[in-house]
Short mmCIF file of C-alpha atoms and ligand atoms in Angstrom, two decimals:
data_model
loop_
_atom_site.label_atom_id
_atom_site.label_comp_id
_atom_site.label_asym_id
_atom_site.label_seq_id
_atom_site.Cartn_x
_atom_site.Cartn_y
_atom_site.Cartn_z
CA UNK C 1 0.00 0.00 0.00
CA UNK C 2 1.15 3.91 -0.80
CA UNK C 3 0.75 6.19 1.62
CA UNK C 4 -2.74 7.35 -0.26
CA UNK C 5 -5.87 6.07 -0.71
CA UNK C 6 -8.93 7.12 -3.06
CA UNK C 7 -10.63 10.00 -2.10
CA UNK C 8 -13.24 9.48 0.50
CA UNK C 9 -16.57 9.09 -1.32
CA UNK C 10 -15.01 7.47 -4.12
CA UNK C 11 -13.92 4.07 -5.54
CA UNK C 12 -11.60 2.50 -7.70
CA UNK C 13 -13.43 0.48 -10.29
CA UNK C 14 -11.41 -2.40 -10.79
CA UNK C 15 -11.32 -5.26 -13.40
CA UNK C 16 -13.76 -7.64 -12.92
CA UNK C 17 -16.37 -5.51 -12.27
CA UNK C 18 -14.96 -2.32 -14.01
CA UNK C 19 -16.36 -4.49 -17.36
CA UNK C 20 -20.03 -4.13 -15.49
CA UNK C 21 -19.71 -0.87 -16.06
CA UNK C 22 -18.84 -0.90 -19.21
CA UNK C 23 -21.70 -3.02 -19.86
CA UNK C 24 -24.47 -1.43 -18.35
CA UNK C 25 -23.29 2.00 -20.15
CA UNK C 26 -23.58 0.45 -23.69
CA UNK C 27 -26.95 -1.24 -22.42
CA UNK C 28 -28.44 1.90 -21.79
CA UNK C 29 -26.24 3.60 -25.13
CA UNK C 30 -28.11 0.93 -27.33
CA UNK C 31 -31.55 1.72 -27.03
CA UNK C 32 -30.79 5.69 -27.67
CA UNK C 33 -28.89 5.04 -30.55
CA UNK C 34 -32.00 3.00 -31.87
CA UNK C 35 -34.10 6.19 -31.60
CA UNK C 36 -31.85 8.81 -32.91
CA UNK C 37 -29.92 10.30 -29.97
CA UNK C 38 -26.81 11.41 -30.80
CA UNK C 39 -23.37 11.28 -28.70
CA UNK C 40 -22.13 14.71 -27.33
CA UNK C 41 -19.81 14.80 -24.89
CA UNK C 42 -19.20 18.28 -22.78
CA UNK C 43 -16.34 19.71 -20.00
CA UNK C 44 -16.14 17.82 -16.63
CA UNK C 45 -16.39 21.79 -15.78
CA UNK C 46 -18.33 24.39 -16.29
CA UNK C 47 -19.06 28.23 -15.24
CA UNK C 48 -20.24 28.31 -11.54
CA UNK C 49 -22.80 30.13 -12.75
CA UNK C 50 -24.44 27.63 -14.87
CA UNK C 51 -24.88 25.50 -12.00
CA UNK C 52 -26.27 28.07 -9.72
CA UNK C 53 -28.52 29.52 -12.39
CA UNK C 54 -29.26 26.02 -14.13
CA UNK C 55 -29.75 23.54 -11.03
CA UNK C 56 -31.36 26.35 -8.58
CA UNK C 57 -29.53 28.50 -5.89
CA UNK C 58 -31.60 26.64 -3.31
CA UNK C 59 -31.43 23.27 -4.02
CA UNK C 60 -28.79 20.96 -1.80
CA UNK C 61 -26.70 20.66 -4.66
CA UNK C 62 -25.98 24.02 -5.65
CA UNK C 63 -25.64 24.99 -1.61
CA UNK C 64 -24.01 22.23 -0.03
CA UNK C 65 -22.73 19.72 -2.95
CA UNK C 66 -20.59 21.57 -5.61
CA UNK C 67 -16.89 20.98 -5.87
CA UNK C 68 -16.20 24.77 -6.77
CA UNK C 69 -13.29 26.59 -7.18
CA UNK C 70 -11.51 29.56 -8.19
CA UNK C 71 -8.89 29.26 -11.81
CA UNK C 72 -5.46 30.52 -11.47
CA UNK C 73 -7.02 33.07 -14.20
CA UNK C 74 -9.71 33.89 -11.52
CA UNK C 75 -12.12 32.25 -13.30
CA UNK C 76 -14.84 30.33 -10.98
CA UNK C 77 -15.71 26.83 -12.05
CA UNK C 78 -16.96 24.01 -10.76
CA UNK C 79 -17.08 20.14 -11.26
CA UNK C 80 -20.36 19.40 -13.10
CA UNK C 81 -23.01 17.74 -10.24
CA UNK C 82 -25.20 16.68 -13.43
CA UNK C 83 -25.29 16.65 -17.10
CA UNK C 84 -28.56 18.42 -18.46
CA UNK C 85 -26.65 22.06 -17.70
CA UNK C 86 -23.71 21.69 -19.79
CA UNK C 87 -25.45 19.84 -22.56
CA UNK C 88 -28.05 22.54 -22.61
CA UNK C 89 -25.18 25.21 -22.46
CA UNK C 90 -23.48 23.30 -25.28
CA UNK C 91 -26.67 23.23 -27.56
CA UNK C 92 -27.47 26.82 -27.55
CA UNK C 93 -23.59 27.61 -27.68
CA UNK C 94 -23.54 25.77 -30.84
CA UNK C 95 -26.98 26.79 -32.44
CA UNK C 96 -28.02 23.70 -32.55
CA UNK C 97 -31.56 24.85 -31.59
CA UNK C 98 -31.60 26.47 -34.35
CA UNK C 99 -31.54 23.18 -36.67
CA UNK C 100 -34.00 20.23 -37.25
CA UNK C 101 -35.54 20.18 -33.86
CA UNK C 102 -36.26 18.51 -31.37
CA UNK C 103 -32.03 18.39 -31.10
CA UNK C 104 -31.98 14.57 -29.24
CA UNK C 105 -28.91 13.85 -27.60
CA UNK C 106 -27.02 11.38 -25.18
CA UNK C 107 -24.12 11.40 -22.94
CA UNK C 108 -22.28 9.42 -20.49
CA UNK C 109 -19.33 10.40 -18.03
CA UNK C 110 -18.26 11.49 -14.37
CA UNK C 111 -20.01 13.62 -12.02
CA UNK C 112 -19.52 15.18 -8.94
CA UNK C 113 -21.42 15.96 -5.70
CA UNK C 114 -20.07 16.55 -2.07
CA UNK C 115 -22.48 14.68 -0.60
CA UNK C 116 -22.38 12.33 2.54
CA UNK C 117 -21.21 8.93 0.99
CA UNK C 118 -23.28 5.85 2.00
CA UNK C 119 -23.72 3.03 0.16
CA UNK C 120 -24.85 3.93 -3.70
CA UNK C 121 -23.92 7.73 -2.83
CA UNK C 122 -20.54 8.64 -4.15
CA UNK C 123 -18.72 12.17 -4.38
CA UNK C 124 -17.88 10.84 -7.73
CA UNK C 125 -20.46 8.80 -9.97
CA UNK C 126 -20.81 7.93 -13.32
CA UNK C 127 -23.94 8.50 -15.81
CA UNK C 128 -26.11 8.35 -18.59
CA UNK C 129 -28.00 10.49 -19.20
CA UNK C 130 -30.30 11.88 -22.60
CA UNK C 131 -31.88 15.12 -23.49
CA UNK C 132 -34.46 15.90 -26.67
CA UNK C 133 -34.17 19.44 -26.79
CA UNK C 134 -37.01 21.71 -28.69
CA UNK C 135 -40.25 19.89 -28.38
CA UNK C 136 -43.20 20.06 -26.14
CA UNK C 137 -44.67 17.22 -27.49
CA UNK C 138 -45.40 14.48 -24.97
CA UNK C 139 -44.84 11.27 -27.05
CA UNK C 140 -41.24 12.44 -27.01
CA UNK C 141 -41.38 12.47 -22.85
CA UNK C 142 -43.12 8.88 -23.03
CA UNK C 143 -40.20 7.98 -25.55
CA UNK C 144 -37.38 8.82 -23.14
CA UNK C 145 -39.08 6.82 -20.58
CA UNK C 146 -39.82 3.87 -22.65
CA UNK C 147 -35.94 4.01 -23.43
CA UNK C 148 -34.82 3.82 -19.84
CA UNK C 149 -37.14 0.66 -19.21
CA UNK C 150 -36.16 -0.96 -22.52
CA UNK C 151 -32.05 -0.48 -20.83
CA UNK C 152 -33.29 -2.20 -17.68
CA UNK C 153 -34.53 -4.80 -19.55
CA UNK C 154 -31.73 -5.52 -21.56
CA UNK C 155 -30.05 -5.54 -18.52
CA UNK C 156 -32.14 -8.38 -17.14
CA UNK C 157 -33.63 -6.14 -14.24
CA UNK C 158 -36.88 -7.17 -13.33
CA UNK C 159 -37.49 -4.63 -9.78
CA UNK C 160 -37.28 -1.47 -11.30
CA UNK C 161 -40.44 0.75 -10.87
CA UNK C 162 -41.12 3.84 -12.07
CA UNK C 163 -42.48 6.67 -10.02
CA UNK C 164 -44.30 9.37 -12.10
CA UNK C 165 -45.85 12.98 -11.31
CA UNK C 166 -46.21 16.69 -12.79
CA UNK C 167 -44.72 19.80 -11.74
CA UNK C 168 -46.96 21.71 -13.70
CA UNK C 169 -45.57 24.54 -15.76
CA UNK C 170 -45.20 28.65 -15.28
CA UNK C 171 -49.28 28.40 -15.61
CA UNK C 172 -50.32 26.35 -12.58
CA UNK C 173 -47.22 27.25 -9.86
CA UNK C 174 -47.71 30.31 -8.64
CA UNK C 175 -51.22 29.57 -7.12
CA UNK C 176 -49.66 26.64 -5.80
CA UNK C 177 -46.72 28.30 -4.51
CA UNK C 178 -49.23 30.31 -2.38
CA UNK C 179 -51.09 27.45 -1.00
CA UNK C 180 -48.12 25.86 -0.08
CA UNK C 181 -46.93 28.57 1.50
CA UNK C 182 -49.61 29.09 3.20
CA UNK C 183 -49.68 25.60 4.66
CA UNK C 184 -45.97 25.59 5.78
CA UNK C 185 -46.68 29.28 7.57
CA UNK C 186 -48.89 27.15 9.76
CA UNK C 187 -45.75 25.37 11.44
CA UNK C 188 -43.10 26.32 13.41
CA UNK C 189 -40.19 25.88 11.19
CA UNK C 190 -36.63 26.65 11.52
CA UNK C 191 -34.95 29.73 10.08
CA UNK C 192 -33.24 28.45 7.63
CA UNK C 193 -36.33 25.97 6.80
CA UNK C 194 -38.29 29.25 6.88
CA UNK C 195 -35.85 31.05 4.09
CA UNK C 196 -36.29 28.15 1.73
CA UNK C 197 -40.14 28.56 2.00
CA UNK C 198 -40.56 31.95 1.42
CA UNK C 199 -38.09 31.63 -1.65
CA UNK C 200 -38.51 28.09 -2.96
CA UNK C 201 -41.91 26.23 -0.83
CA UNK C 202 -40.94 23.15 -3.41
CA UNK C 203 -37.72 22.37 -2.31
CA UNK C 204 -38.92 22.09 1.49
CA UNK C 205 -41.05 19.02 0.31
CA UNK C 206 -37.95 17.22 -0.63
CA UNK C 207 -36.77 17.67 3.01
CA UNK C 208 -35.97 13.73 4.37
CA UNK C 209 -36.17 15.03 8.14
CA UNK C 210 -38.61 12.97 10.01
CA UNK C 211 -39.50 16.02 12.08
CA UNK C 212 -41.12 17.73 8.66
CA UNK C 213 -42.49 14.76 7.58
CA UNK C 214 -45.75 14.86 8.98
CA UNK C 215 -46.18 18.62 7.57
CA UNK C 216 -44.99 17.70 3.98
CA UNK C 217 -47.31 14.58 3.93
CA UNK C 218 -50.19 16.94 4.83
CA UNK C 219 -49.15 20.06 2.26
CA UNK C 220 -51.45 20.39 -0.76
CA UNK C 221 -50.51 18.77 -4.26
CA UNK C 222 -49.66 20.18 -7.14
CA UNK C 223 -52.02 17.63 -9.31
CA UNK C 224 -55.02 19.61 -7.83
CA UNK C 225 -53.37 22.90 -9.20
CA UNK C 226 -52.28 21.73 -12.39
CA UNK C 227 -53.71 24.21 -15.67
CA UNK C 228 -56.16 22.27 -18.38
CA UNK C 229 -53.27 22.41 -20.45
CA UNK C 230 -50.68 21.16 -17.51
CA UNK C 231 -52.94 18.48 -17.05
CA UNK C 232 -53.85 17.56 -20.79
CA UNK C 233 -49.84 17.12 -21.52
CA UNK C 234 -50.08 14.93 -18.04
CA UNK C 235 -52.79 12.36 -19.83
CA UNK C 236 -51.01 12.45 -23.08
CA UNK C 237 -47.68 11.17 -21.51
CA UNK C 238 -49.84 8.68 -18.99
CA UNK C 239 -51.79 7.57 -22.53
CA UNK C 240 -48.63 7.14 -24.56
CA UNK C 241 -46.55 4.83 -21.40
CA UNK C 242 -49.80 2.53 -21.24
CA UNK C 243 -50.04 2.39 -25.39
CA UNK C 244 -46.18 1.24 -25.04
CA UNK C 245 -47.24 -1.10 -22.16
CA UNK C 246 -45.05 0.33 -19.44
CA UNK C 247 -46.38 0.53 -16.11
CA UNK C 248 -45.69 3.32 -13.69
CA UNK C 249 -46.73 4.84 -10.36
CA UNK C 250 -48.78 7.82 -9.92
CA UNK C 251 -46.12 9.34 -7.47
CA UNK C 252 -48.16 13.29 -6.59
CA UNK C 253 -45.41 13.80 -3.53
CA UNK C 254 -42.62 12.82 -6.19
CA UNK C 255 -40.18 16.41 -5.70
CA UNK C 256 -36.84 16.59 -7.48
CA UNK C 257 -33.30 17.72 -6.37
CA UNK C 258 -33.13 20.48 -8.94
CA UNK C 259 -34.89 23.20 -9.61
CA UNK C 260 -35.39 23.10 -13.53
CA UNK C 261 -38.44 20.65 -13.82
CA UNK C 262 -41.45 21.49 -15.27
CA UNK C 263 -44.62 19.18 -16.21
CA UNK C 264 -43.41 15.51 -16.63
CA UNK C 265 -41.04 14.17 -13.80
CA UNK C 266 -40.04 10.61 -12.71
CA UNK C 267 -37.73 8.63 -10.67
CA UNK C 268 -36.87 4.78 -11.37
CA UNK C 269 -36.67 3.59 -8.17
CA UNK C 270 -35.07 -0.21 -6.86
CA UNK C 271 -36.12 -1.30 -3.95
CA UNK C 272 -32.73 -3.55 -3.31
CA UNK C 273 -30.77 -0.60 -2.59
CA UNK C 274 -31.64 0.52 0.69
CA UNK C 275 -31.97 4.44 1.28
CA UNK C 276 -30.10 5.17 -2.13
CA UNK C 277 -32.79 3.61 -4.46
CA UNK C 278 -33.06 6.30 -7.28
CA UNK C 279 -31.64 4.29 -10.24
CA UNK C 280 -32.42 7.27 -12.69
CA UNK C 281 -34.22 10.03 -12.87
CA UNK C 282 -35.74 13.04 -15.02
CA UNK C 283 -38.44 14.92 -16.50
CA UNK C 284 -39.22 17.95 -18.16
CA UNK C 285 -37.74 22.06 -17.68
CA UNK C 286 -39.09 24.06 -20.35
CA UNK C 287 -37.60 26.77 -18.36
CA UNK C 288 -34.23 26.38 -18.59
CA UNK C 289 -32.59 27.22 -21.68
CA UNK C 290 -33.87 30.76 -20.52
CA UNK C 291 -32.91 31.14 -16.58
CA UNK C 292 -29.06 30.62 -18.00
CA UNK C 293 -29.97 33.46 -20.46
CA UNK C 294 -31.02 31.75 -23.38
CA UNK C 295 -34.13 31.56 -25.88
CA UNK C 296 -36.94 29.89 -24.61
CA UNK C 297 -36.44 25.85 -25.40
CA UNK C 298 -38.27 23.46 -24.24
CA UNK C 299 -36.78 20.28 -22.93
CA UNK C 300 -37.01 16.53 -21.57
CA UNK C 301 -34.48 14.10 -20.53
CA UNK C 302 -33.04 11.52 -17.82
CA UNK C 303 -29.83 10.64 -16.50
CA UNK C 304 -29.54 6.67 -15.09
CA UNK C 305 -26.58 5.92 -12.79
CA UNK C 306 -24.50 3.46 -13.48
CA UNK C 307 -23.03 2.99 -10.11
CA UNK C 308 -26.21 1.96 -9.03
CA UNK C 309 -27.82 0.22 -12.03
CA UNK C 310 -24.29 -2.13 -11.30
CA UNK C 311 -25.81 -2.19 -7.36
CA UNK C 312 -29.07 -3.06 -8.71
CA UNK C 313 -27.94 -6.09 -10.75
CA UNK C 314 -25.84 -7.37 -7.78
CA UNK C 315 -28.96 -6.67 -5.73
CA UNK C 316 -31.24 -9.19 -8.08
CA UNK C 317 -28.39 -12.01 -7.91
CA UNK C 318 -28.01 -11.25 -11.90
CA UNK C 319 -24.24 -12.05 -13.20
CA UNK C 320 -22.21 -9.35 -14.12
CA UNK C 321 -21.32 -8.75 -17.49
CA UNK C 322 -17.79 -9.98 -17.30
CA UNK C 323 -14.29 -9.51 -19.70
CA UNK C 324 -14.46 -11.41 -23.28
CA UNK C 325 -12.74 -14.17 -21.96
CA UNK C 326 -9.43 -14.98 -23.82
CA UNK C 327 -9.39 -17.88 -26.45
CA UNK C 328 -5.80 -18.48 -25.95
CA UNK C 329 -2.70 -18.40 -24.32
CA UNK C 330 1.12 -18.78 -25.59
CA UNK C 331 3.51 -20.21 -23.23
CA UNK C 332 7.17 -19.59 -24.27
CA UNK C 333 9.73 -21.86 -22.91
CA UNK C 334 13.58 -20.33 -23.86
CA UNK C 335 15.00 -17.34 -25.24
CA UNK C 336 14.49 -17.81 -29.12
CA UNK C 337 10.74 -18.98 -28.26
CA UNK C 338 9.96 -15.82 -26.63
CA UNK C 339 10.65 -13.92 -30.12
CA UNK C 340 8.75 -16.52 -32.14
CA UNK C 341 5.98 -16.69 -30.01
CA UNK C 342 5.83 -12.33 -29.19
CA UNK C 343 5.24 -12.71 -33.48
CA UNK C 344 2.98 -14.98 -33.14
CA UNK C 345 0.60 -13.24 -30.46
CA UNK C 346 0.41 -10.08 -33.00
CA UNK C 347 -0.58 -12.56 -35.68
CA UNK C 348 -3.37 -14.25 -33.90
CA UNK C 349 -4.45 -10.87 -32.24
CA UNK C 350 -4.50 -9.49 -36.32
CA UNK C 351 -6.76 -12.41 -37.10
CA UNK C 352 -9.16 -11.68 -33.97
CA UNK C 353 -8.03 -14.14 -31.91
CA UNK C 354 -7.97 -13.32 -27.82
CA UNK C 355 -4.97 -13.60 -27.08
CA UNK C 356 -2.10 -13.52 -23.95
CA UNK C 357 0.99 -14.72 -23.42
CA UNK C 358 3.62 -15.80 -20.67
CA UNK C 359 6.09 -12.94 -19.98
CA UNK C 360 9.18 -12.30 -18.02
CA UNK C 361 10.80 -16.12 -18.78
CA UNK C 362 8.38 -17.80 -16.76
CA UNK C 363 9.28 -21.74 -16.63
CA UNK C 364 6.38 -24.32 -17.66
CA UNK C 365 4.80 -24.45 -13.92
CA UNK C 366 4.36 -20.70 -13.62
CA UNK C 367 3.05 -19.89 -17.19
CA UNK C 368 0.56 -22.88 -17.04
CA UNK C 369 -1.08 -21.51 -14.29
CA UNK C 370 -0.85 -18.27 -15.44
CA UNK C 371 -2.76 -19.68 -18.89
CA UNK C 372 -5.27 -21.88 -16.18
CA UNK C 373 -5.78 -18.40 -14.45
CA UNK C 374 -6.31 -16.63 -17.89
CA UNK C 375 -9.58 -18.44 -18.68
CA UNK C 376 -8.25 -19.27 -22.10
CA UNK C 377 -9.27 -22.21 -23.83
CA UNK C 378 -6.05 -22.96 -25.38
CA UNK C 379 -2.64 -22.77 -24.55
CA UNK C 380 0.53 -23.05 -26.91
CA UNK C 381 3.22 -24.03 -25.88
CA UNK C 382 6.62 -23.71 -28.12
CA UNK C 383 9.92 -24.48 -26.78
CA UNK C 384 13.05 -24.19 -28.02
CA UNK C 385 13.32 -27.86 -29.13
CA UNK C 386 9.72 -27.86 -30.63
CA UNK C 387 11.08 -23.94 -32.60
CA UNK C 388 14.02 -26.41 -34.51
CA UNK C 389 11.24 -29.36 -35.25
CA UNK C 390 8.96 -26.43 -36.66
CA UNK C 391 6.07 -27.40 -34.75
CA UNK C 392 4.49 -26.13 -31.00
CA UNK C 393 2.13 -27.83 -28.79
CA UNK C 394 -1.42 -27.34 -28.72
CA UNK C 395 -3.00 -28.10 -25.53
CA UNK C 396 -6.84 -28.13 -24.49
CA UNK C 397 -6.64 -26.28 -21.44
CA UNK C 398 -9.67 -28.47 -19.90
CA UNK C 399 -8.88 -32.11 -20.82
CA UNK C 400 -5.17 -31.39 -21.38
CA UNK C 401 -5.31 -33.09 -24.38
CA UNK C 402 -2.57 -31.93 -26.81
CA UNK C 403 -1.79 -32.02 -30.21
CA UNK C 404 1.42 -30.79 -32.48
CA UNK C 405 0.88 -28.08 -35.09
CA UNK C 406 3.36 -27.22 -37.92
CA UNK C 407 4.33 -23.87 -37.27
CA UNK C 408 3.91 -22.68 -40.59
CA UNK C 409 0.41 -23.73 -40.40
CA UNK C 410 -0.10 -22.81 -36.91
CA UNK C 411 -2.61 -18.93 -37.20
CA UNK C 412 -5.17 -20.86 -39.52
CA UNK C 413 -5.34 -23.90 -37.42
CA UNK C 414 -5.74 -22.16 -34.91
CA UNK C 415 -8.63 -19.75 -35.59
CA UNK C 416 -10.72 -22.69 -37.53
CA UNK C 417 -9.77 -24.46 -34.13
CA UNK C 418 -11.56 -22.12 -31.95
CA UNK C 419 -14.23 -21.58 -34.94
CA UNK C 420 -15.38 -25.18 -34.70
CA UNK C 421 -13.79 -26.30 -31.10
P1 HAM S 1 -30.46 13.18 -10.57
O1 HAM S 1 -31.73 12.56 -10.10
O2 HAM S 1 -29.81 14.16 -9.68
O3 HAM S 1 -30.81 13.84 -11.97
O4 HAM S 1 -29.44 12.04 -10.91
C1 HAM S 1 -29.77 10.96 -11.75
C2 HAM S 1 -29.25 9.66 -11.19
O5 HAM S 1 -27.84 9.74 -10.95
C3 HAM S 1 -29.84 9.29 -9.84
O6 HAM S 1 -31.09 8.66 -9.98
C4 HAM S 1 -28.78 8.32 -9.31
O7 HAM S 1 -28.97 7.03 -9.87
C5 HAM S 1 -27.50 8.91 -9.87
N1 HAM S 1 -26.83 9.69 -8.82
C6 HAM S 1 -27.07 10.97 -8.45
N2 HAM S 1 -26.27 11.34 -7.45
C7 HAM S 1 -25.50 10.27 -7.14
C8 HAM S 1 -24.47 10.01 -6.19
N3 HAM S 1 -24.05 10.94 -5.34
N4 HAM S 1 -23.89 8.78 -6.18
C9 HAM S 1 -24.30 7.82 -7.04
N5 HAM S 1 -25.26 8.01 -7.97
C10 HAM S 1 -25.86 9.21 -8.02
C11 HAM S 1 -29.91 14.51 -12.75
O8 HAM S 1 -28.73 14.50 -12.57
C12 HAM S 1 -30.56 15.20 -13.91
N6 HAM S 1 -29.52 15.91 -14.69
C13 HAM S 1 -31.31 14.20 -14.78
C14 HAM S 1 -31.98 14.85 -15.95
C15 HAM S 1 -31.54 14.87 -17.23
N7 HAM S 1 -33.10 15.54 -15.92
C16 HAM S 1 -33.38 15.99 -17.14
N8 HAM S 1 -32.42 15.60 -17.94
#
């Protein structure tokens, strides 16, 4: 061991497992290629403003969560804490709104939150996320949510619900901002408790202390505020998940860490992670493009964690995608076999063949374990002797049955070999 250690809140991901990860991005890459998304990748940092402006000066994130720092230029950045922000910055940078609309895009990378790490809550996490930028319509809401369930499934996950509610829009908040208000005036809350409901009465409803919970479980909901047109967008997006055959839960408490949403929201909750049991999460924020100074642009999208999509399939007993195992493995034995056999890795590798070999002169009890411990099917051995009779040993790893191959002969042998084994 060095004297350091990962960061606290973060993990090394680590081969076995690291190839989970790998797995359960392209699971949930596949279905968003299928529909159109395309791949846009944007800074691991951004403005501090964007954040503040983007995610909501009063949300957890934005007050207690953001890895934010001052440039030697004096410029103050900070560690993305979520995608949508940067993408959204990155769309209207580029004009792309001004294109073939909607403008649907996916991404996938590392983000940051200070946040108390438990079990599936890291400083540092990893998602995927997708945003359809420029359309109001709400097949294209159903469509990113039919996307995240079709990823689960591919992924073999059979416990992932979805939780669904409105926010409403610009139309049907402000009279529910007042009766919300209203109710939380009726308790005796603490100051800073108090702050966030004059400013933000939302954001106190995501509030996990038990001593509020009786007060947010008897504040008005928004679905009994919601505009004829609020709720008509509502129905269309509950019509077009039933037409696609995806089940959901009406979820009317369901509040979000950020500030941005409007109308459609969700959650895909697992109930084998303990307290942590978001998988993914999302919804609409028509509102955004223009609160970080933009044109108005209406939006949808989700992010899914990976971390604890690779939780969830460890929580359902479901194998993890492993490595490609090797097909073979070439054991050297003496000094002018090493150079033969170094040529002859490149060749199989050029023909697709998996491939390792036995380094550092290891002698015949050491490199057969090694090609035991490789998974291979195969192993080769050539020796020095075998190098002057211009043929090397092919052994079948499992019955240890071997054969001698002509050297010459040896690449196309052995790829028809592992064709047809
Ligand atoms: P979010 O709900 O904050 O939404 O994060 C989405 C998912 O990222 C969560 O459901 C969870 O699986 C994972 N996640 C979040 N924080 C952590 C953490 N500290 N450790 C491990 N996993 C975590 C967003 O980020 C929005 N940008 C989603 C979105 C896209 N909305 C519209 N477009």
């Amino acid at each position: 061991m060095s004297t350091f250690a990962a960061p606290k809140g973060t993990f090394d991901l680590l081969p076995p497992r690291g190839e989970a990860f790998l797995a359960v991005r392209e699971a949930i890459a596949a279905p968003l290629r299928r529909a159109g998304y395309g791949y846009v990748e944007t800074p691991a940092f951004e403005e501090t403003a964007l954040f503040a402006r983007g995610v909501g000066e009063s949300t957890d994130i934005v007050t207690k969560e953001m890895y934010s720092f001052e440039t030697r230029g004096g410029d103050q950045v900070t560690l993305r804490p979520e995608g949508t922000a940067g993408v959204l910055r990155a769309v209207l940078e580029h004009h792309l709104d001004k294109g073939g609309l909607p403008v649907k895009l996916w991404y996938s990378g590392s983000y940051y939150r200070y946040e108390r790490p438990q079990k599936g809550r890291y400083r540092h996490f990893s998602q995927v996320g997708a945003e359809a930028l420029g359309t109001e319509d709400p097949l294209v809401d159903a469509e990113l949510v039919v996307l995240a369930m079709e990823a689960y499934r591919a992924l073999g996950l059979t416990r992932v619900r979805l939780l669904l509610n409105s926010l409403g829009s610009a139309q049907s908040r402000p009279a529910y901002r007042d009766a919300l208000q209203a109710h939380l005036a009726t308790a005796d809350l603490d100051p800073e408790t108090r702050r966030r409901a004059e400013i933000n009465p939302l954001r106190v409803l995501d509030d996990k202390r038990p001593e509020l919970a009786d007060l947010i479980a008897s504040a008005p909901l928004l679905q009994d505020f919601l505009s004829a047109d609020d709720r008509a967008h509502h129905d269309a997006v509950r019509t077009a998940l039933a037409d696609a055959g995806v089940e959901w839960e009406d979820a009317p408490r369901l509040v979000r860490g950020l500030d941005y949403y409007t109308r459609t929201t969700f959650e895909f909750v697992h109930d084998g992670l303990g307290a942590q049991s978001a998988v993914g999460g999302g919804g609409r924020y028509d509102g955004l493009a223009e609160s970080i100074g933009g044109p108005r642009l209406p939006g949808v999208g989700w992010a899914l964690g990976v971390d604890r999509t690779v939780l969830a399939l460890e929580a359902e007993g479901r194998a993890l995608p492993g490595a490609t195992p090797l097909d073979l493995f070439v054991v050297p034995l003496g000094e002018a076999a090493r150079r033969r056999c170094a040529a002859l890795v490149t060749g199989l590798r050029r023909a697709g063949v998996a491939t390792d070999m036995a380094y550092d002169g290891r002698g015949v009890k050491g490199a057969m374990k090694a090609a035991d411990r490789s998974g291979a099917a195969y192993a080769v051995i050539l020796g020095d002797r075998d190098l002057e009779a211009g043929a090397a040993q092919v052994k079948h790893l499992a019955s240890g049955e071997q054969t001698a191959v002509p050297l010459d002969d040896l690449v196309p042998h052995l790829v028809t070999l592992l064709e047809n084994p």
